[in-house]
Short mmCIF file of C-alpha atoms in Angstrom, two decimals:
data_model
loop_
_atom_site.label_atom_id
_atom_site.label_comp_id
_atom_site.label_asym_id
_atom_site.label_seq_id
_atom_site.Cartn_x
_atom_site.Cartn_y
_atom_site.Cartn_z
CA UNK A 1 -8.06 45.25 31.46
CA UNK A 2 -4.43 43.76 31.74
CA UNK A 3 -3.63 40.15 30.65
CA UNK A 4 -2.96 39.42 34.30
CA UNK A 5 -6.50 40.31 35.20
CA UNK A 6 -7.95 38.07 32.54
CA UNK A 7 -5.83 35.19 33.71
CA UNK A 8 -6.76 35.82 37.44
CA UNK A 9 -10.42 35.95 36.72
CA UNK A 10 -10.45 32.86 34.52
CA UNK A 11 -8.33 30.87 37.11
CA UNK A 12 -10.71 31.93 39.92
CA UNK A 13 -13.76 30.97 37.93
CA UNK A 14 -12.22 27.51 37.19
CA UNK A 15 -11.27 26.98 40.90
CA UNK A 16 -14.88 27.79 41.93
CA UNK A 17 -16.26 25.37 39.40
CA UNK A 18 -13.49 22.78 39.77
CA UNK A 19 -15.73 19.80 39.31
CA UNK A 20 -16.69 20.64 35.82
CA UNK A 21 -13.18 21.86 35.06
CA UNK A 22 -11.56 18.65 36.22
CA UNK A 23 -14.08 16.62 34.24
CA UNK A 24 -13.20 18.69 31.18
CA UNK A 25 -9.54 18.15 31.81
CA UNK A 26 -9.83 14.45 32.08
CA UNK A 27 -11.86 14.33 28.97
CA UNK A 28 -9.12 16.23 26.97
CA UNK A 29 -6.49 14.15 28.57
CA UNK A 30 -8.26 11.02 27.46
CA UNK A 31 -8.64 12.09 24.01
CA UNK A 32 -4.98 13.13 23.66
CA UNK A 33 -3.74 9.87 25.08
CA UNK A 34 -6.07 7.87 22.63
CA UNK A 35 -4.73 9.99 19.73
CA UNK A 36 -1.15 9.72 20.72
CA UNK A 37 -1.44 5.89 21.34
CA UNK A 38 -3.05 5.38 18.02
CA UNK A 39 -0.47 7.44 16.21
CA UNK A 40 2.41 5.94 18.18
CA UNK A 41 1.27 2.29 17.75
CA UNK A 42 0.59 2.89 14.03
CA UNK A 43 4.03 4.40 13.69
CA UNK A 44 5.71 1.48 15.57
CA UNK A 45 3.73 -1.13 13.61
CA UNK A 46 4.62 0.56 10.35
CA UNK A 47 8.33 0.65 11.14
CA UNK A 48 8.40 -3.12 12.36
CA UNK A 49 6.16 -4.26 9.52
CA UNK A 50 8.60 -2.58 6.93
CA UNK A 51 11.66 -4.02 8.61
CA UNK A 52 10.20 -7.51 8.65
CA UNK A 53 8.90 -7.10 5.06
CA UNK A 54 12.34 -6.10 4.05
CA UNK A 55 13.87 -9.08 5.58
CA UNK A 56 11.34 -11.34 3.88
CA UNK A 57 11.43 -9.62 0.43
CA UNK A 58 15.08 -8.58 -0.15
CA UNK A 59 14.85 -4.92 -0.97
CA UNK A 60 17.98 -5.05 -3.32
CA UNK A 61 16.42 -7.67 -5.48
CA UNK A 62 14.62 -7.68 -8.83
CA UNK A 63 12.31 -10.36 -9.97
CA UNK A 64 12.19 -11.25 -13.65
CA UNK A 65 9.23 -13.46 -14.48
CA UNK A 66 9.67 -15.17 -17.86
CA UNK A 67 6.99 -15.31 -20.52
CA UNK A 68 5.61 -18.46 -22.20
CA UNK A 69 9.06 -19.45 -23.44
CA UNK A 70 10.67 -18.88 -19.99
CA UNK A 71 14.23 -17.56 -19.48
CA UNK A 72 17.39 -19.26 -20.62
CA UNK A 73 21.11 -19.17 -19.30
CA UNK A 74 21.84 -16.59 -21.97
CA UNK A 75 19.11 -14.34 -20.54
CA UNK A 76 20.61 -14.80 -17.01
CA UNK A 77 24.09 -13.89 -18.52
CA UNK A 78 22.57 -10.71 -19.91
CA UNK A 79 21.16 -9.88 -16.49
CA UNK A 80 24.56 -10.32 -14.96
CA UNK A 81 26.07 -8.04 -17.39
CA UNK A 82 23.86 -5.11 -16.67
CA UNK A 83 25.74 -2.31 -14.83
CA UNK A 84 24.96 -2.30 -11.04
CA UNK A 85 23.94 -5.93 -10.98
CA UNK A 86 25.89 -8.04 -8.24
CA UNK A 87 24.53 -11.47 -9.43
CA UNK A 88 21.67 -13.18 -11.13
CA UNK A 89 20.14 -16.60 -10.54
CA UNK A 90 17.56 -18.61 -12.44
CA UNK A 91 14.56 -20.24 -10.65
CA UNK A 92 13.08 -23.28 -12.40
CA UNK A 93 9.65 -24.55 -11.48
CA UNK A 94 7.48 -27.61 -12.40
CA UNK A 95 4.44 -29.23 -11.10
CA UNK A 96 3.91 -32.84 -10.10
CA UNK A 97 1.87 -35.23 -8.14
CA UNK A 98 3.08 -36.88 -4.99
CA UNK A 99 1.62 -40.10 -3.51
CA UNK A 100 1.09 -39.86 0.31
CA UNK A 101 -0.76 -41.85 2.87
CA UNK A 102 -3.54 -39.38 2.60
CA UNK A 103 -3.75 -39.79 -1.17
CA UNK A 104 -2.39 -37.62 -4.10
CA UNK A 105 -1.28 -34.17 -3.66
CA UNK A 106 -0.22 -31.64 -6.18
CA UNK A 107 3.36 -30.33 -5.29
CA UNK A 108 5.50 -27.42 -6.72
CA UNK A 109 9.03 -28.47 -7.58
CA UNK A 110 11.46 -25.65 -7.27
CA UNK A 111 15.14 -25.53 -8.35
CA UNK A 112 17.30 -22.72 -7.32
CA UNK A 113 21.10 -22.31 -6.53
CA UNK A 114 21.60 -23.15 -2.89
CA UNK A 115 23.56 -19.92 -2.55
CA UNK A 116 20.40 -17.99 -3.17
CA UNK A 117 17.87 -20.35 -1.53
CA UNK A 118 17.86 -18.37 1.73
CA UNK A 119 17.07 -15.23 -0.07
CA UNK A 120 14.27 -17.06 -1.94
CA UNK A 121 12.75 -18.42 1.32
CA UNK A 122 13.07 -14.89 2.93
CA UNK A 123 15.52 -15.79 5.69
CA UNK A 124 19.06 -14.70 6.61
CA UNK A 125 20.48 -18.18 6.45
CA UNK A 126 19.18 -21.64 6.14
CA UNK A 127 19.48 -22.66 9.75
CA UNK A 128 16.40 -20.34 10.38
CA UNK A 129 14.48 -22.34 7.67
CA UNK A 130 15.43 -25.93 8.52
CA UNK A 131 13.44 -27.73 11.09
CA UNK A 132 15.40 -30.99 10.81
CA UNK A 133 17.97 -32.42 8.43
CA UNK A 134 20.20 -30.86 5.83
CA UNK A 135 20.20 -27.35 4.79
CA UNK A 136 20.77 -27.97 1.06
CA UNK A 137 19.33 -30.25 -1.59
CA UNK A 138 21.91 -32.59 -3.26
CA UNK A 139 21.42 -35.16 -5.94
CA UNK A 140 18.03 -36.89 -5.44
CA UNK A 141 17.87 -35.36 -1.83
CA UNK A 142 15.37 -32.66 -1.59
CA UNK A 143 14.09 -30.18 1.04
CA UNK A 144 10.44 -30.45 1.75
CA UNK A 145 8.10 -27.70 2.80
CA UNK A 146 6.33 -27.71 6.17
CA UNK A 147 2.86 -28.31 4.62
CA UNK A 148 4.05 -31.49 2.95
CA UNK A 149 5.84 -33.20 5.91
CA UNK A 150 3.45 -32.14 8.55
CA UNK A 151 -0.36 -32.38 8.56
CA UNK A 152 -1.77 -28.86 8.37
CA UNK A 153 -4.72 -29.65 10.64
CA UNK A 154 -3.20 -31.65 13.44
CA UNK A 155 0.59 -30.98 13.05
CA UNK A 156 1.28 -34.72 12.90
CA UNK A 157 4.44 -35.71 11.14
CA UNK A 158 3.91 -37.38 7.92
CA UNK A 159 7.41 -37.59 6.61
CA UNK A 160 10.94 -38.17 8.31
CA UNK A 161 14.44 -37.62 7.20
CA UNK A 162 15.22 -40.39 4.51
CA UNK A 163 11.55 -40.84 3.56
CA UNK A 164 11.04 -41.58 -0.08
CA UNK A 165 8.90 -39.41 -2.17
CA UNK A 166 7.28 -40.73 -5.25
CA UNK A 167 6.53 -37.95 -7.63
CA UNK A 168 4.65 -38.39 -11.05
CA UNK A 169 5.74 -36.03 -13.59
CA UNK A 170 4.37 -36.11 -17.19
CA UNK A 171 3.29 -39.74 -17.07
CA UNK A 172 6.49 -41.01 -15.32
CA UNK A 173 7.50 -41.49 -11.79
CA UNK A 174 10.59 -39.96 -10.05
CA UNK A 175 11.91 -41.31 -6.65
CA UNK A 176 13.19 -38.57 -4.24
CA UNK A 177 14.56 -38.66 -0.68
CA UNK A 178 13.67 -36.19 1.94
CA UNK A 179 17.02 -34.84 3.48
CA UNK A 180 15.69 -31.64 4.97
CA UNK A 181 12.37 -30.61 6.60
CA UNK A 182 11.55 -26.91 6.42
CA UNK A 183 9.87 -24.74 8.93
CA UNK A 184 6.54 -23.06 8.31
CA UNK A 185 7.70 -19.95 6.53
CA UNK A 186 6.62 -17.91 3.45
CA UNK A 187 8.53 -17.77 0.27
CA UNK A 188 9.57 -14.56 -1.34
CA UNK A 189 10.31 -16.37 -4.54
CA UNK A 190 6.85 -16.00 -5.73
CA UNK A 191 6.80 -12.25 -6.09
CA UNK A 192 4.95 -11.30 -8.97
CA UNK A 193 3.00 -14.50 -8.98
CA UNK A 194 0.39 -15.98 -6.83
CA UNK A 195 1.58 -17.51 -3.68
CA UNK A 196 1.99 -21.09 -4.01
CA UNK A 197 -1.03 -23.01 -2.61
CA UNK A 198 0.55 -26.28 -3.38
CA UNK A 199 3.38 -27.80 -1.05
CA UNK A 200 6.83 -27.25 -2.41
CA UNK A 201 9.89 -29.50 -2.94
CA UNK A 202 13.29 -27.75 -3.33
CA UNK A 203 15.71 -29.59 -5.56
CA UNK A 204 19.15 -28.78 -6.86
CA UNK A 205 19.26 -27.20 -10.44
CA UNK A 206 21.36 -29.97 -11.72
CA UNK A 207 18.95 -32.78 -10.78
CA UNK A 208 16.02 -30.71 -11.91
CA UNK A 209 17.42 -30.39 -15.50
CA UNK A 210 18.60 -33.97 -15.50
CA UNK A 211 15.43 -35.69 -14.22
CA UNK A 212 12.42 -33.03 -14.38
CA UNK A 213 12.88 -30.63 -17.37
CA UNK A 214 14.19 -31.65 -20.74
CA UNK A 215 14.97 -28.11 -21.53
CA UNK A 216 17.29 -25.75 -19.44
CA UNK A 217 14.72 -22.93 -19.03
CA UNK A 218 13.79 -20.88 -15.96
CA UNK A 219 10.31 -19.74 -14.92
CA UNK A 220 11.89 -16.65 -13.25
CA UNK A 221 15.18 -15.03 -12.50
CA UNK A 222 16.37 -13.41 -9.13
CA UNK A 223 18.61 -10.38 -9.89
CA UNK A 224 20.63 -8.92 -7.03
CA UNK A 225 21.53 -5.18 -7.13
CA UNK A 226 24.92 -3.86 -5.70
CA UNK A 227 23.64 -0.29 -4.73
CA UNK A 228 20.09 0.08 -3.56
CA UNK A 229 20.14 3.79 -4.60
CA UNK A 230 20.48 2.62 -8.19
CA UNK A 231 17.54 0.03 -8.06
CA UNK A 232 15.30 2.06 -10.34
CA UNK A 233 17.91 2.58 -12.89
CA UNK A 234 18.96 -1.10 -12.80
CA UNK A 235 15.39 -2.22 -12.92
CA UNK A 236 14.92 -0.11 -16.19
CA UNK A 237 18.05 -1.70 -17.68
CA UNK A 238 16.94 -5.26 -16.77
CA UNK A 239 13.58 -4.56 -18.30
CA UNK A 240 15.35 -3.42 -21.68
CA UNK A 241 17.20 -6.77 -21.90
CA UNK A 242 14.42 -9.18 -20.67
CA UNK A 243 12.69 -11.24 -23.47
CA UNK A 244 9.42 -10.01 -24.73
CA UNK A 245 6.50 -11.02 -22.46
CA UNK A 246 8.54 -11.02 -19.34
CA UNK A 247 7.51 -9.06 -16.20
CA UNK A 248 10.14 -7.12 -14.20
CA UNK A 249 9.25 -6.52 -10.51
CA UNK A 250 11.29 -4.41 -8.18
CA UNK A 251 11.22 -5.87 -4.57
CA UNK A 252 11.41 -2.20 -3.25
CA UNK A 253 8.17 -1.40 -5.19
CA UNK A 254 6.41 -4.15 -3.40
CA UNK A 255 7.59 -2.98 -0.04
CA UNK A 256 6.62 0.62 -1.07
CA UNK A 257 3.13 -0.55 -1.87
CA UNK A 258 2.72 -2.32 1.59
CA UNK A 259 4.05 0.91 3.31
CA UNK A 260 1.41 2.93 1.49
CA UNK A 261 -1.19 0.61 2.63
CA UNK A 262 -0.04 0.66 6.16
CA UNK A 263 0.23 4.39 6.23
CA UNK A 264 -3.44 4.55 4.94
CA UNK A 265 -4.49 2.21 7.84
CA UNK A 266 -2.45 4.41 10.17
CA UNK A 267 -4.26 7.43 8.97
CA UNK A 268 -7.63 5.80 9.37
CA UNK A 269 -6.93 4.89 13.01
CA UNK A 270 -5.70 8.47 13.62
CA UNK A 271 -9.02 9.87 12.21
CA UNK A 272 -10.96 7.56 14.45
CA UNK A 273 -8.87 8.73 17.41
CA UNK A 274 -9.37 12.32 16.38
CA UNK A 275 -13.14 11.83 16.64
CA UNK A 276 -12.57 11.66 20.39
CA UNK A 277 -10.78 15.03 20.26
CA UNK A 278 -14.01 16.26 18.39
CA UNK A 279 -16.30 14.97 21.02
CA UNK A 280 -14.22 16.44 23.68
CA UNK A 281 -14.21 19.76 21.99
CA UNK A 282 -18.06 19.72 21.73
CA UNK A 283 -18.19 18.83 25.54
CA UNK A 284 -16.00 21.87 26.34
CA UNK A 285 -18.29 23.90 24.15
CA UNK A 286 -21.34 22.65 25.83
CA UNK A 287 -19.69 23.20 29.19
CA UNK A 288 -19.00 26.64 28.22
CA UNK A 289 -22.40 27.36 26.99
CA UNK A 290 -23.93 26.04 30.22
CA UNK A 291 -21.48 28.11 32.16
CA UNK A 292 -22.61 31.32 30.38
CA UNK A 293 -26.28 30.47 31.03
CA UNK A 294 -25.54 29.68 34.71
CA UNK A 295 -23.32 32.95 35.12
CA UNK A 296 -25.73 35.63 33.82
CA UNK A 297 -25.74 37.33 37.19
CA UNK A 298 -21.86 37.40 37.20
CA UNK A 299 -21.72 38.67 33.57
CA UNK A 300 -24.22 41.50 34.63
CA UNK A 301 -22.08 42.49 37.49
CA UNK A 302 -18.89 42.49 35.31
CA UNK A 303 -20.52 44.74 32.74
CA UNK A 304 -21.75 47.03 35.55
CA UNK A 305 -18.11 47.36 36.68
CA UNK A 306 -17.30 48.54 33.16
CA UNK A 307 -16.05 45.31 31.46
CA UNK A 308 -17.14 45.05 27.79
CA UNK A 309 -18.72 42.16 26.02
CA UNK A 310 -15.33 41.46 24.34
CA UNK A 311 -13.70 41.36 27.98
CA UNK A 312 -16.49 38.81 29.02
CA UNK A 313 -15.93 36.70 25.87
CA UNK A 314 -12.14 36.58 26.41
CA UNK A 315 -12.73 35.26 29.93
CA UNK A 316 -14.80 32.34 28.66
CA UNK A 317 -12.35 31.57 25.98
CA UNK A 318 -9.39 31.80 28.28
CA UNK A 319 -11.08 29.25 30.65
CA UNK A 320 -11.68 26.76 27.75
CA UNK A 321 -8.15 27.36 26.62
CA UNK A 322 -6.72 26.75 30.19
CA UNK A 323 -8.67 23.55 30.49
CA UNK A 324 -7.56 22.37 27.08
CA UNK A 325 -3.91 23.14 27.89
CA UNK A 326 -4.00 21.29 31.16
CA UNK A 327 -5.54 18.29 29.48
CA UNK A 328 -3.12 18.21 26.58
CA UNK A 329 -0.02 18.69 28.95
CA UNK A 330 -1.36 15.88 31.17
CA UNK A 331 -2.11 13.68 28.15
#
């Protein structure tokens, strides 16, 4: 029997039983649409997620977290001298207690060069981070995180520009002035450490070492790489010159970990959607089996006309293939 005969007989059979055929086509179409949407949405989410993450966590940066002794200006100079490093900045931190109308709060005092502060905060420039006031800390003027100047529960404003902040540090008090109020943003500066649960105050490095820390040591350093393609090589060199006990973390490695996680979630969603394809396949198999039972008379006539068992099998397989192809094309 010619291929055209198979197609003609299969098509004629589907037209005669078009109700069941249309139902099967719709089932295949729905399954294909669900799978395509799951994969498409997953891919779009992954791409957008990675782009946003790379904006928040500068992909061309390396974080060096100092050990118990911290990092010194000499360490920062060593980092700057590594081939492929564009620049390096120290990040100094200290904890204190602030007196507010709601009582005492633990605050994290962060001192970082104003030039790298946007990178630390995960924004392109400080205009995107500042809600009100100045964009740089100067002298005793500091920038205040959103969870310190606004009530987390009600959003009520607790501090204004020019408000005095009384900080207790190691048994002594320090008077600071709020010159900038920050928006509610995440900080990329805590890579490799736990995200700060305490509110943050951002201070100029000169003021920090004059009034907060008696020794000029840094909790961490932010190293910027010139060429992203050399990130692994530079990371290895930075690790080699870092003091004992330090941790060196590549921002790109963090991004890659999140990409792997999102990829696994995308695969999981795709597998769930693929179950729909499996159910539809079982439906087609069931419909074909029922069709065989209901068409015993037709099968007998075909065999009486000289058709073999293989010919009859090919007819049913071709019917299922046509239904699936139409459903996939429509989906």
